[in-house]
């Protein structure tokens, strides 16, 4: 065959693939996931009540803004390029009762303490993402479990059903509860961060009264004292800057219950270009779990169309080729700062599986962030 014709064939195939990707993207909508298989789906008996709840959620105010989301994406770009460090921490699964002053403040203090130590030791900025204000859903290995010799539905998290065995029926009203508890938590976090809570001049106020390890507490206090002395010197010489009095703190959760995420997905203008784009406004950052990352599944379909930076859990069961295909689907333009890989190998398997995943990503041309699974 004439080599020039072979080149033409390859070019045409490339154009066809590109067109398919463009057409697929054009067909995406917040509800297009409904045409795919849903793993970890929640079955509600009263469909009419569910529709009423989702309609109400759709008309409630967004909890995050495009500017905040874009700010996080820009900061995660620096993480992917090695200019910053990503810290994500919080509860594996929140309860509605965690929405209280003491619990929220203690969680923020821990993140501030960890970021302070990381910044001091590594000498690079830290991007802080709190796994809170929405982490109410739990994936489960089985739909039912045995409690006191009786088989009952598994507890799926406070936004689905109750922990008490007598309250395991999925309740659509709990989705509204998730929204209002998330909004209240976010509102309090924003209020304390803008009221001097994160001021580096007062790091002693971040100490936790229930911190049991005296050696760790002393080591932290030593760092805090040295930082305080440095900040006092800067203030004396007139080098004090506003950035040390406030911080960016972003929220995250697993995007598990897709009807909830769809209801809070809004088409809003890009803060810089004013182009209309789809944003998940339930959090700044959401991720796909290890149980819901099927290539042809509903969760991957939903995540492929939103502007938020997203995470993908990576464990021993993920083949390197699968990871590459996932990245091509959720980030076809290979935008830096779009995808964070959340590793969950366990200390005994990390040496076996992490190198293969890193190699696959490097060969794919994607530039991603990495963070460990912190609870």
XYZ file of C-alpha atoms in Angstrom:
375
model
C 0.000 0.000 0.000
C 1.156 3.507 -0.786
C 2.585 4.993 2.481
C 0.801 8.284 1.824
C -2.549 6.451 1.694
C -1.702 4.705 4.946
C -1.064 8.075 6.561
C -4.397 9.328 5.216
C -6.154 6.304 6.757
C -4.534 6.914 10.138
C -5.456 10.597 10.001
C -9.050 9.741 9.164
C -9.233 7.254 12.049
C -7.858 9.908 14.380
C -10.465 12.401 13.161
C -13.244 9.840 13.630
C -12.099 9.131 17.195
C -11.895 12.853 17.929
C -15.371 13.396 16.472
C -16.786 10.552 18.568
C -15.295 12.078 21.705
C -16.711 15.500 20.779
C -20.134 14.068 19.988
C -20.121 12.109 23.253
C -19.234 15.264 25.171
C -21.976 17.207 23.373
C -24.518 14.597 24.406
C -23.526 14.778 28.065
C -26.025 16.196 30.526
C -26.349 16.014 34.321
C -28.843 13.179 33.777
C -27.060 11.205 31.025
C -25.691 8.858 33.697
C -29.207 7.418 33.943
C -28.572 5.570 30.670
C -25.696 3.655 32.249
C -25.491 0.887 34.828
C -25.531 2.322 38.358
C -23.367 0.557 40.923
C -24.202 1.083 44.610
C -27.630 2.361 43.577
C -30.192 3.278 46.253
C -33.692 1.868 45.733
C -36.467 4.144 46.983
C -39.956 2.731 47.339
C -41.763 6.045 46.906
C -40.608 7.373 43.517
C -43.008 10.304 43.648
C -41.593 11.508 46.967
C -38.059 11.109 45.599
C -38.921 13.261 42.564
C -40.390 15.945 44.828
C -37.246 16.003 46.962
C -34.969 16.188 43.922
C -37.039 19.031 42.466
C -36.653 20.966 45.718
C -32.905 20.324 45.777
C -32.659 21.581 42.207
C -34.130 24.939 43.254
C -32.082 25.398 46.431
C -29.053 27.744 46.286
C -25.658 26.353 45.244
C -23.260 25.633 48.109
C -20.142 26.449 46.089
C -19.340 28.875 43.285
C -17.516 28.567 39.943
C -14.845 30.985 41.207
C -14.095 28.796 44.234
C -14.038 25.671 42.075
C -11.721 27.257 39.524
C -9.478 28.503 42.322
C -9.093 24.935 43.552
C -8.339 23.662 40.035
C -5.594 26.255 39.665
C -4.092 25.292 43.011
C -4.240 21.595 42.114
C -2.351 22.410 38.915
C 0.534 23.556 41.111
C 0.255 20.319 43.085
C 0.507 18.235 39.906
C 3.558 20.244 38.838
C 5.266 19.735 42.185
C 4.913 23.339 43.328
C 2.473 22.587 46.172
C 1.398 19.698 48.392
C -2.167 18.368 48.620
C -3.614 17.518 52.018
C -7.044 15.878 52.103
C -8.428 14.786 55.452
C -11.665 14.220 57.296
C -14.224 11.584 58.175
C -14.602 8.352 56.242
C -18.353 8.868 56.717
C -19.947 11.881 58.402
C -23.047 11.765 60.558
C -25.594 14.553 60.680
C -24.816 14.959 64.377
C -21.265 16.037 63.469
C -22.763 19.330 62.322
C -21.937 21.163 65.543
C -19.506 23.853 66.640
C -17.019 21.682 68.540
C -16.760 18.914 65.959
C -16.311 21.308 63.050
C -13.697 23.389 64.864
C -11.689 20.334 65.954
C -11.664 18.982 62.413
C -10.441 22.300 61.034
C -7.781 22.514 63.771
C -6.383 19.118 62.803
C -6.152 20.110 59.132
C -4.529 23.427 60.068
C -2.014 21.686 62.317
C -1.096 19.136 59.665
C -0.762 21.793 56.964
C 1.353 23.971 59.272
C 3.815 21.136 59.887
C 3.922 20.193 56.190
C 4.514 23.785 55.102
C 7.215 24.276 57.720
C 9.005 21.043 56.886
C 8.649 20.965 53.089
C 8.818 24.715 52.520
C 6.059 24.624 49.915
C 2.397 25.752 50.024
C -0.251 23.253 51.094
C -3.655 22.918 49.401
C -6.216 21.955 52.040
C -9.276 19.860 51.170
C -11.594 18.811 53.999
C -13.590 15.633 53.613
C -16.626 17.161 55.268
C -19.907 19.025 54.703
C -21.286 16.278 52.478
C -19.484 12.980 53.163
C -22.713 11.330 54.348
C -22.901 8.308 52.014
C -21.267 4.913 52.504
C -20.611 2.346 49.755
C -21.218 -1.190 50.965
C -20.029 -4.590 49.824
C -23.475 -6.155 50.331
C -26.999 -4.663 50.281
C -27.906 -6.437 53.525
C -26.222 -7.426 56.792
C -27.021 -9.528 59.845
C -27.904 -7.678 63.066
C -28.805 -9.732 66.145
C -29.576 -12.721 63.942
C -31.853 -10.746 61.618
C -31.068 -9.779 58.033
C -31.607 -6.040 57.487
C -30.643 -3.527 54.841
C -27.073 -2.255 55.227
C -26.487 1.188 56.693
C -25.706 3.403 53.676
C -25.009 6.659 55.478
C -27.137 9.381 57.028
C -28.263 10.730 53.653
C -29.826 7.343 52.793
C -31.043 5.554 55.932
C -30.559 5.322 59.691
C -27.958 3.389 61.672
C -30.653 1.876 63.882
C -31.698 -1.505 62.365
C -35.336 -0.412 62.557
C -34.587 2.628 60.345
C -32.888 1.071 57.342
C -35.535 1.913 54.732
C -34.043 4.493 52.288
C -35.751 7.829 52.906
C -35.666 10.570 50.217
C -36.087 13.240 52.906
C -32.596 12.402 54.117
C -31.237 13.931 50.895
C -32.687 17.250 52.024
C -31.118 16.629 55.414
C -27.758 16.131 53.698
C -28.116 19.453 51.882
C -29.030 21.493 54.947
C -26.404 19.900 57.205
C -23.779 20.439 54.507
C -24.830 24.049 53.997
C -24.781 24.729 57.747
C -21.316 23.182 58.083
C -19.969 25.179 55.140
C -21.488 28.371 56.483
C -19.806 27.924 59.864
C -16.447 27.021 58.302
C -16.539 30.143 56.138
C -17.518 32.326 59.093
C -14.690 31.182 61.391
C -12.059 31.268 58.649
C -12.981 34.879 57.906
C -12.935 35.739 61.603
C -9.277 35.033 62.323
C -9.568 31.335 63.212
C -6.775 30.435 60.767
C -4.508 33.347 61.669
C -0.963 31.977 61.818
C -0.155 34.517 64.516
C -2.288 32.493 66.930
C -1.303 28.882 66.254
C -1.494 28.052 69.956
C -5.280 28.289 69.673
C -5.258 25.276 67.337
C -4.037 22.925 70.078
C -6.502 20.116 70.770
C -7.297 19.567 74.435
C -7.788 15.846 73.818
C -4.413 15.323 72.068
C -3.121 12.251 73.929
C 0.408 11.835 72.530
C 2.507 14.202 74.656
C 5.631 13.818 72.484
C 3.748 14.721 69.309
C 2.123 17.646 71.106
C 5.518 18.924 72.242
C 6.982 18.592 68.745
C 4.057 20.501 67.295
C 4.352 23.189 69.961
C 8.047 23.610 69.142
C 7.212 24.240 65.484
C 4.381 26.603 66.463
C 6.689 28.583 68.754
C 9.366 28.926 66.080
C 6.763 30.033 63.551
C 5.334 32.541 66.026
C 8.775 34.048 66.590
C 9.323 34.326 62.817
C 5.929 36.007 62.314
C 6.559 38.456 65.144
C 9.859 39.420 63.534
C 8.127 39.957 60.186
C 5.567 42.180 61.881
C 8.277 44.270 63.561
C 10.115 44.883 60.279
C 6.878 45.653 58.425
C 6.810 42.489 56.309
C 3.483 41.154 57.625
C 1.149 39.979 54.828
C -2.640 39.303 54.794
C -2.203 35.753 53.446
C -1.039 34.498 56.849
C -4.276 35.638 58.472
C -6.622 33.625 56.274
C -6.518 30.444 54.195
C -8.362 28.638 51.444
C -10.151 25.516 52.649
C -12.130 23.420 50.181
C -14.758 20.754 50.824
C -15.054 17.300 49.305
C -17.047 14.086 49.410
C -17.568 10.932 47.402
C -20.114 11.524 44.642
C -21.940 8.306 45.418
C -25.673 9.116 45.334
C -26.015 10.373 41.761
C -29.607 11.712 41.975
C -28.411 14.082 44.725
C -25.355 15.170 42.725
C -27.454 15.682 39.597
C -29.923 17.886 41.461
C -27.073 20.140 42.616
C -25.386 20.345 39.202
C -25.913 23.779 37.668
C -25.005 25.404 34.371
C -23.176 28.586 35.349
C -20.828 31.064 33.640
C -17.096 30.522 33.843
C -15.753 33.306 36.116
C -13.193 34.393 33.492
C -14.543 33.493 30.048
C -18.265 33.688 30.958
C -18.825 30.527 28.915
C -21.666 28.441 30.350
C -20.367 25.232 31.957
C -21.674 22.512 34.249
C -20.575 22.658 37.894
C -21.362 20.335 40.769
C -22.233 22.857 43.471
C -22.523 20.375 46.370
C -18.760 20.619 46.999
C -15.575 21.968 45.471
C -14.117 18.498 44.888
C -15.846 15.120 44.559
C -14.430 11.699 43.836
C -15.289 8.331 42.314
C -14.965 5.426 44.736
C -13.132 2.171 44.189
C -16.478 0.345 43.853
C -18.005 2.749 41.311
C -15.224 3.446 38.794
C -16.472 1.120 36.027
C -15.427 2.400 32.591
C -18.975 2.067 31.201
C -20.725 2.899 34.471
C -22.996 5.722 35.546
C -20.524 7.390 37.919
C -17.779 7.733 35.317
C -20.355 9.119 32.870
C -21.495 11.763 35.351
C -17.978 12.788 36.369
C -16.893 13.162 32.738
C -19.010 16.263 32.223
C -18.515 18.496 35.268
C -15.953 21.287 35.607
C -14.990 20.469 39.191
C -11.638 18.902 39.886
C -12.342 15.252 40.611
C -10.703 12.335 42.375
C -10.459 8.654 41.481
C -9.753 6.020 44.116
C -6.924 3.710 43.048
C -6.471 0.330 44.696
C -4.941 -3.079 43.999
C -7.891 -4.120 41.823
C -7.277 -1.376 39.258
C -5.283 -2.474 36.224
C -2.853 0.142 34.813
C -4.602 0.043 31.413
C -7.949 0.665 33.111
C -6.533 3.725 34.837
C -5.344 5.140 31.527
C -8.764 4.609 29.930
C -10.471 6.252 32.897
C -8.260 9.321 32.612
C -8.971 9.613 28.888
C -12.723 9.553 29.576
C -12.922 12.022 32.470
C -10.141 14.298 31.224
C -9.878 13.966 27.407
C -8.087 17.321 27.071
C -5.476 16.246 29.644
C -5.975 19.406 31.672
C -3.532 19.719 34.561
C -5.298 20.020 37.909
C -8.445 18.229 36.777
C -7.800 14.760 38.249
C -6.411 13.628 41.590
C -5.648 9.961 42.173
C -6.461 8.920 45.746
C -4.345 5.896 46.600
C -5.671 3.149 48.871
C -3.273 0.219 48.591
C -2.418 -0.343 52.224
C 1.147 -0.363 53.494
C 1.709 -3.994 52.455
C 0.731 -3.558 48.810
C 1.847 -0.047 47.896
C 5.244 -1.216 46.592
C 3.547 -3.801 44.399
C 0.893 -1.645 42.712
C 1.809 2.059 42.912
C 4.811 1.935 40.488
C 2.669 0.354 37.758
C 0.001 3.017 38.109
C 2.566 5.815 38.052
C 4.169 4.373 34.909
C 0.787 4.067 33.177
C -0.059 7.694 33.931
C 3.332 8.933 32.754
C 3.061 7.027 29.478
C -0.497 8.310 28.912
C 0.568 11.958 28.855
C -1.733 12.904 31.719
C -0.384 15.006 34.591
C -2.277 14.211 37.788
C -2.139 14.915 41.505
C -1.641 12.200 44.065
C -2.925 12.057 47.627
C -3.168 9.298 50.185
C -6.404 8.146 51.801
C -6.505 10.021 55.119
C -9.227 9.432 57.718
